[in-house]
Protein backbone atom coordinates (compact mmCIF):
# COMPACT_ATOMS: atom_id res chain seq x y z
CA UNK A 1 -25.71 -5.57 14.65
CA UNK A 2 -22.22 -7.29 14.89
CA UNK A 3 -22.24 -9.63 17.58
CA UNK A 4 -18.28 -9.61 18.62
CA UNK A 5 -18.69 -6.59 19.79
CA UNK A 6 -16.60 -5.92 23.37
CA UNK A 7 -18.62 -6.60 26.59
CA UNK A 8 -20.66 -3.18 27.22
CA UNK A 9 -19.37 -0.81 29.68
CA UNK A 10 -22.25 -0.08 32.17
CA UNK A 11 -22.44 3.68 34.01
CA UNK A 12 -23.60 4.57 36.62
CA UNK A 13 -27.40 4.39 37.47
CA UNK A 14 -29.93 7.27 36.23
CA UNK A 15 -33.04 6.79 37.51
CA UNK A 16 -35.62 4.07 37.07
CA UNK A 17 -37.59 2.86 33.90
CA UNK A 18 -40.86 4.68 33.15
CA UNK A 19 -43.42 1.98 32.78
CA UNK A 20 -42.04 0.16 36.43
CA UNK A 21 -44.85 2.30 39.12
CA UNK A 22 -44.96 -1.45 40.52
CA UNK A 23 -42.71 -2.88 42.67
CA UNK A 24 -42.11 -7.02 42.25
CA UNK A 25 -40.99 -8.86 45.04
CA UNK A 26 -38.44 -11.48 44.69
CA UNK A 27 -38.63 -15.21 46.08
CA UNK A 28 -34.89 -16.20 44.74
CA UNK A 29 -32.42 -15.76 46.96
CA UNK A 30 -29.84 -13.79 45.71
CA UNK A 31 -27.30 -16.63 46.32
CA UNK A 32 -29.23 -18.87 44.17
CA UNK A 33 -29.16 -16.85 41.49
CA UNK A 34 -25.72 -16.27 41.50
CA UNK A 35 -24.89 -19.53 41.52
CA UNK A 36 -27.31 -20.72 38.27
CA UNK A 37 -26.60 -20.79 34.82
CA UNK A 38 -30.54 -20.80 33.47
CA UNK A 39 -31.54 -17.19 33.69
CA UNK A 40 -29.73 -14.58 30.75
CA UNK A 41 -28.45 -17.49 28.48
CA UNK A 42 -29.96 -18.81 25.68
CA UNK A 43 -29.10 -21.64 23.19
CA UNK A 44 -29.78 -20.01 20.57
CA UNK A 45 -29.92 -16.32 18.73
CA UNK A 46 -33.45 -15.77 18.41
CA UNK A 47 -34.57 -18.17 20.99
CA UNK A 48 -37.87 -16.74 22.39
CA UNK A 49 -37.72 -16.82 25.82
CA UNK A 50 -35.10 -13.64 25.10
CA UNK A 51 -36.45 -10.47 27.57
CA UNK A 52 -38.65 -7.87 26.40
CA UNK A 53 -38.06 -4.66 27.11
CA UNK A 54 -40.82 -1.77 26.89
CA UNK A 55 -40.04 1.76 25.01
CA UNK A 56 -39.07 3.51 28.48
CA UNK A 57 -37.25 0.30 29.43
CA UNK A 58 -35.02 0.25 26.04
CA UNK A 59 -34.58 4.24 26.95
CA UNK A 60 -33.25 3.24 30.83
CA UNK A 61 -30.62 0.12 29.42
CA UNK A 62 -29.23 2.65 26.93
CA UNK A 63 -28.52 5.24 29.12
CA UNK A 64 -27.37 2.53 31.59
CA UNK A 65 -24.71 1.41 28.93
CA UNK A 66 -26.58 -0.94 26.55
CA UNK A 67 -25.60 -0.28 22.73
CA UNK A 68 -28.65 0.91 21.28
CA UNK A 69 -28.18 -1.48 18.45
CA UNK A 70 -29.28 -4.13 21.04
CA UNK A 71 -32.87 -3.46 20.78
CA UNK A 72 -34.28 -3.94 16.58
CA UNK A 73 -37.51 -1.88 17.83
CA UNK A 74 -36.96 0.99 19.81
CA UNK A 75 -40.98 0.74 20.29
CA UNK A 76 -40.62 -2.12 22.36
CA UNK A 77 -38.74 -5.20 21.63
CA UNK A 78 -37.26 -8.46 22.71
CA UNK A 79 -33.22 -7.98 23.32
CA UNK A 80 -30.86 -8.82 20.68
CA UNK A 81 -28.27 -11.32 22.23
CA UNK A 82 -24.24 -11.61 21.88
CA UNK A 83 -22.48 -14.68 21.96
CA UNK A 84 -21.44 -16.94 25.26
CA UNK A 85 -19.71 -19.69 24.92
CA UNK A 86 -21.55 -22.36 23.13
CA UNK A 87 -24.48 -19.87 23.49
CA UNK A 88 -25.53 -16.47 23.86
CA UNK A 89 -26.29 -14.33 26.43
CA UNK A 90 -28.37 -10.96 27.30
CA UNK A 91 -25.69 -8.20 26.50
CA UNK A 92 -26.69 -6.86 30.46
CA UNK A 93 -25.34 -9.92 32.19
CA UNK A 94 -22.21 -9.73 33.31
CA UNK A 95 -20.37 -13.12 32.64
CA UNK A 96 -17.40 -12.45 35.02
CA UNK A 97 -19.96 -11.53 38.18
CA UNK A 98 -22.85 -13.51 36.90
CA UNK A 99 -24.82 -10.40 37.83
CA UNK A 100 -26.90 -8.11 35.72
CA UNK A 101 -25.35 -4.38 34.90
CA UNK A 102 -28.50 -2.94 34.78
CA UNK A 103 -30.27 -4.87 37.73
CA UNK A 104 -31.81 -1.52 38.84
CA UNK A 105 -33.68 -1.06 36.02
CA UNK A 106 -33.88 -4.18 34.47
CA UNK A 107 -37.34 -5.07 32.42
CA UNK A 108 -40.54 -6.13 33.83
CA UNK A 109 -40.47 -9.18 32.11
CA UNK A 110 -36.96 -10.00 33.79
CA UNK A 111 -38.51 -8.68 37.37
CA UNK A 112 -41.02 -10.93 37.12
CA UNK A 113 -39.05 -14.14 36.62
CA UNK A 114 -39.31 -17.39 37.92
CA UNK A 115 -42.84 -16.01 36.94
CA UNK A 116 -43.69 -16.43 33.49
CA UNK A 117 -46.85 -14.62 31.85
CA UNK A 118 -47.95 -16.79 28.63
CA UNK A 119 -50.48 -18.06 26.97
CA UNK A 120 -51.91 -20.93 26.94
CA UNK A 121 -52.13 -23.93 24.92
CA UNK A 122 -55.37 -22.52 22.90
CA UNK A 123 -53.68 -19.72 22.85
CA UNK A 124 -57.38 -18.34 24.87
CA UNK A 125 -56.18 -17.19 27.82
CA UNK A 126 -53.22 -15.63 29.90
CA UNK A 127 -51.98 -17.89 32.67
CA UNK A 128 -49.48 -17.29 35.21
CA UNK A 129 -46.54 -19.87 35.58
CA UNK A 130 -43.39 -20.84 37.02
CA UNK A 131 -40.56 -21.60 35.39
CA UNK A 132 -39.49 -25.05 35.89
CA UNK A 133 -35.94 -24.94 34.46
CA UNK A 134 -35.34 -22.12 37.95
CA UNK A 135 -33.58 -24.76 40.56
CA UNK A 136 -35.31 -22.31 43.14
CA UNK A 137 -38.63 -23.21 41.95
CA UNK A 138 -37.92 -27.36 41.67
CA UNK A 139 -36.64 -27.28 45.28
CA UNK A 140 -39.46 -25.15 46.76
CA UNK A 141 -42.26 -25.86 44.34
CA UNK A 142 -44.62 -26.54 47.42
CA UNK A 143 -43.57 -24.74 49.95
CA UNK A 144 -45.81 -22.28 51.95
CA UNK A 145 -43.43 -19.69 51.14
CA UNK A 146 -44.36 -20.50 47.49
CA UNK A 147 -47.51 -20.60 47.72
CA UNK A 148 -48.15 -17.12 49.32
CA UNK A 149 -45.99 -15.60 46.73
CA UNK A 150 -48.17 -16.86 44.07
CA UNK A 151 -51.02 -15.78 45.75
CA UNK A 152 -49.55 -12.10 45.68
CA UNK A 153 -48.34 -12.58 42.48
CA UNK A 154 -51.43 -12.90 41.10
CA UNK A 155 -52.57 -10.11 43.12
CA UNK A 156 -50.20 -7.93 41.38
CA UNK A 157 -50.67 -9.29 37.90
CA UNK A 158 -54.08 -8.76 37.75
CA UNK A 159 -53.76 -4.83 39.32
CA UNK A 160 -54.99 -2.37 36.86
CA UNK A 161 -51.24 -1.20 36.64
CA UNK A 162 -49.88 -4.05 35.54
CA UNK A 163 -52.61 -4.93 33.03
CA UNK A 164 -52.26 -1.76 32.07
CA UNK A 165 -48.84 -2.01 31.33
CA UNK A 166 -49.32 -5.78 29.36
CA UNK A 167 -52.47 -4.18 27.26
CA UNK A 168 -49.79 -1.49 25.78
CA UNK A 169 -47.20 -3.79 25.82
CA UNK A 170 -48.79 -7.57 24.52
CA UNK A 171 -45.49 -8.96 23.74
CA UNK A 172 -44.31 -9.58 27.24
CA UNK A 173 -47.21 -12.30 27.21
CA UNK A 174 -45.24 -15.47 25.70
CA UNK A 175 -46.05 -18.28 23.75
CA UNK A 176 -47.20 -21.61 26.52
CA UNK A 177 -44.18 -23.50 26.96
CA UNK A 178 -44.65 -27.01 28.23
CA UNK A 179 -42.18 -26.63 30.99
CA UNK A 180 -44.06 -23.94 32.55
CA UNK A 181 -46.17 -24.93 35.46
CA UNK A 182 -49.26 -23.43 34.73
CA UNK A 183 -50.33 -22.08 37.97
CA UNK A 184 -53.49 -19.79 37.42
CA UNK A 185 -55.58 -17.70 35.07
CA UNK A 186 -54.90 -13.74 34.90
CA UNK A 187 -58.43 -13.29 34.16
CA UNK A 188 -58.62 -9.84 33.86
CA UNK A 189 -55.60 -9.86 31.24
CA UNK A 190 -57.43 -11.89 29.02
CA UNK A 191 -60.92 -9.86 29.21
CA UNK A 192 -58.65 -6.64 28.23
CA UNK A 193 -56.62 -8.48 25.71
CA UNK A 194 -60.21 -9.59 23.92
CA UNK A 195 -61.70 -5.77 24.22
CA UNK A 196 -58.80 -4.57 22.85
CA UNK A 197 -58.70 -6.97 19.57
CA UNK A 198 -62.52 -6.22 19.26
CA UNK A 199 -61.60 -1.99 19.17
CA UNK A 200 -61.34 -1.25 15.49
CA UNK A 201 -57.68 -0.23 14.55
CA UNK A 202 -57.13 3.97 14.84
């Protein structure tokens, strides 16, 4: 992939990614995020904490305008970012508008953020966890608002549709990162992640 490509060109919307039957709700203000310079920028090319996206999610960003160069595996993959600056960023944000060109049907694991789904430190379990580097989240950590939405959060994560969709998909769980505040234990994740690596291989 050559990464001085021009900016990407994004068309108009058509129609919503495949694996998304869930809706996420969002705690950032829209203000806040337009505003911060954490989410979509990355110090470096193959830092980790680059999205995921799913098959059907690489097949909505490339009819939404993403090269399809951007994704190495069109199985599933985490993005392939350009340069920004000292940096790089995902080739869907926008630099000019600090928005995202394909905020319709951007990933799950991008929906789901200042959420982060990871491991943790034994690598034994999923956990659920905010992001601490959000400025939302260090400013409203303990709010009641926050703590409802993690209640529902949970909720969600642990629905048989979105396990579902992390069984099929195990990369969108990341490695633990220490400044993730580990919040709670997706319980049911982990007992499907553990029958699945007991199923013999097909």
């Amino acid at each position: 992939m050559m990464y001085n490509d021009p900016p990407m060109e994004v068309s108009k919307p058509l129609g919503r990614a495949l694996t998304l039957p869930i809706v996420v709700e969002q705690i950032v203000p829209s203000r806040v995020c337009f505003t911060c310079d954490v989410c979509c920028r990355f110090p470096e090319r193959d830092s980790p904490l680059r999205p995921y996206f799913t098959r059907e999610e690489i097949q909505a960003a490339i009819a939404r305008g993403i090269r399809p160069d951007a994704f190495p595996d069109h199985a599933g993959s985490n993005v392939s970012v350009v340069p920004h600056g000292t940096g790089y960023r995902c080739p869907a944000f926008q630099a000019e508008t600090g928005k995202c060109g394909i905020y319709e049907d951007r990933p799950l694991d991008c929906r789901l953020y200042p959420v982060a789904v990871m491991w943790d430190r034994d690598r034994a379990e999923a956990v659920m966890g905010w992001d601490s580097k959000c400025p939302f989240i260090r400013d409203n950590l303990e709010s009641a608002e926050s703590r409802a939405y993690v209640e529902r959060t949970a909720a969600l994560l642990e629905s048989e549709d979105t396990v579902r969709i992390f069984l099929a998909n195990q990369p969108l769980i990341g490695a633990y990162q220490d400044d993730v505040i580990v919040l709670r234990r997706l319980n049911r994740l982990t007992q499907g992640l553990r029958a699945a690596s007991r199923s013999p291989a097909r």
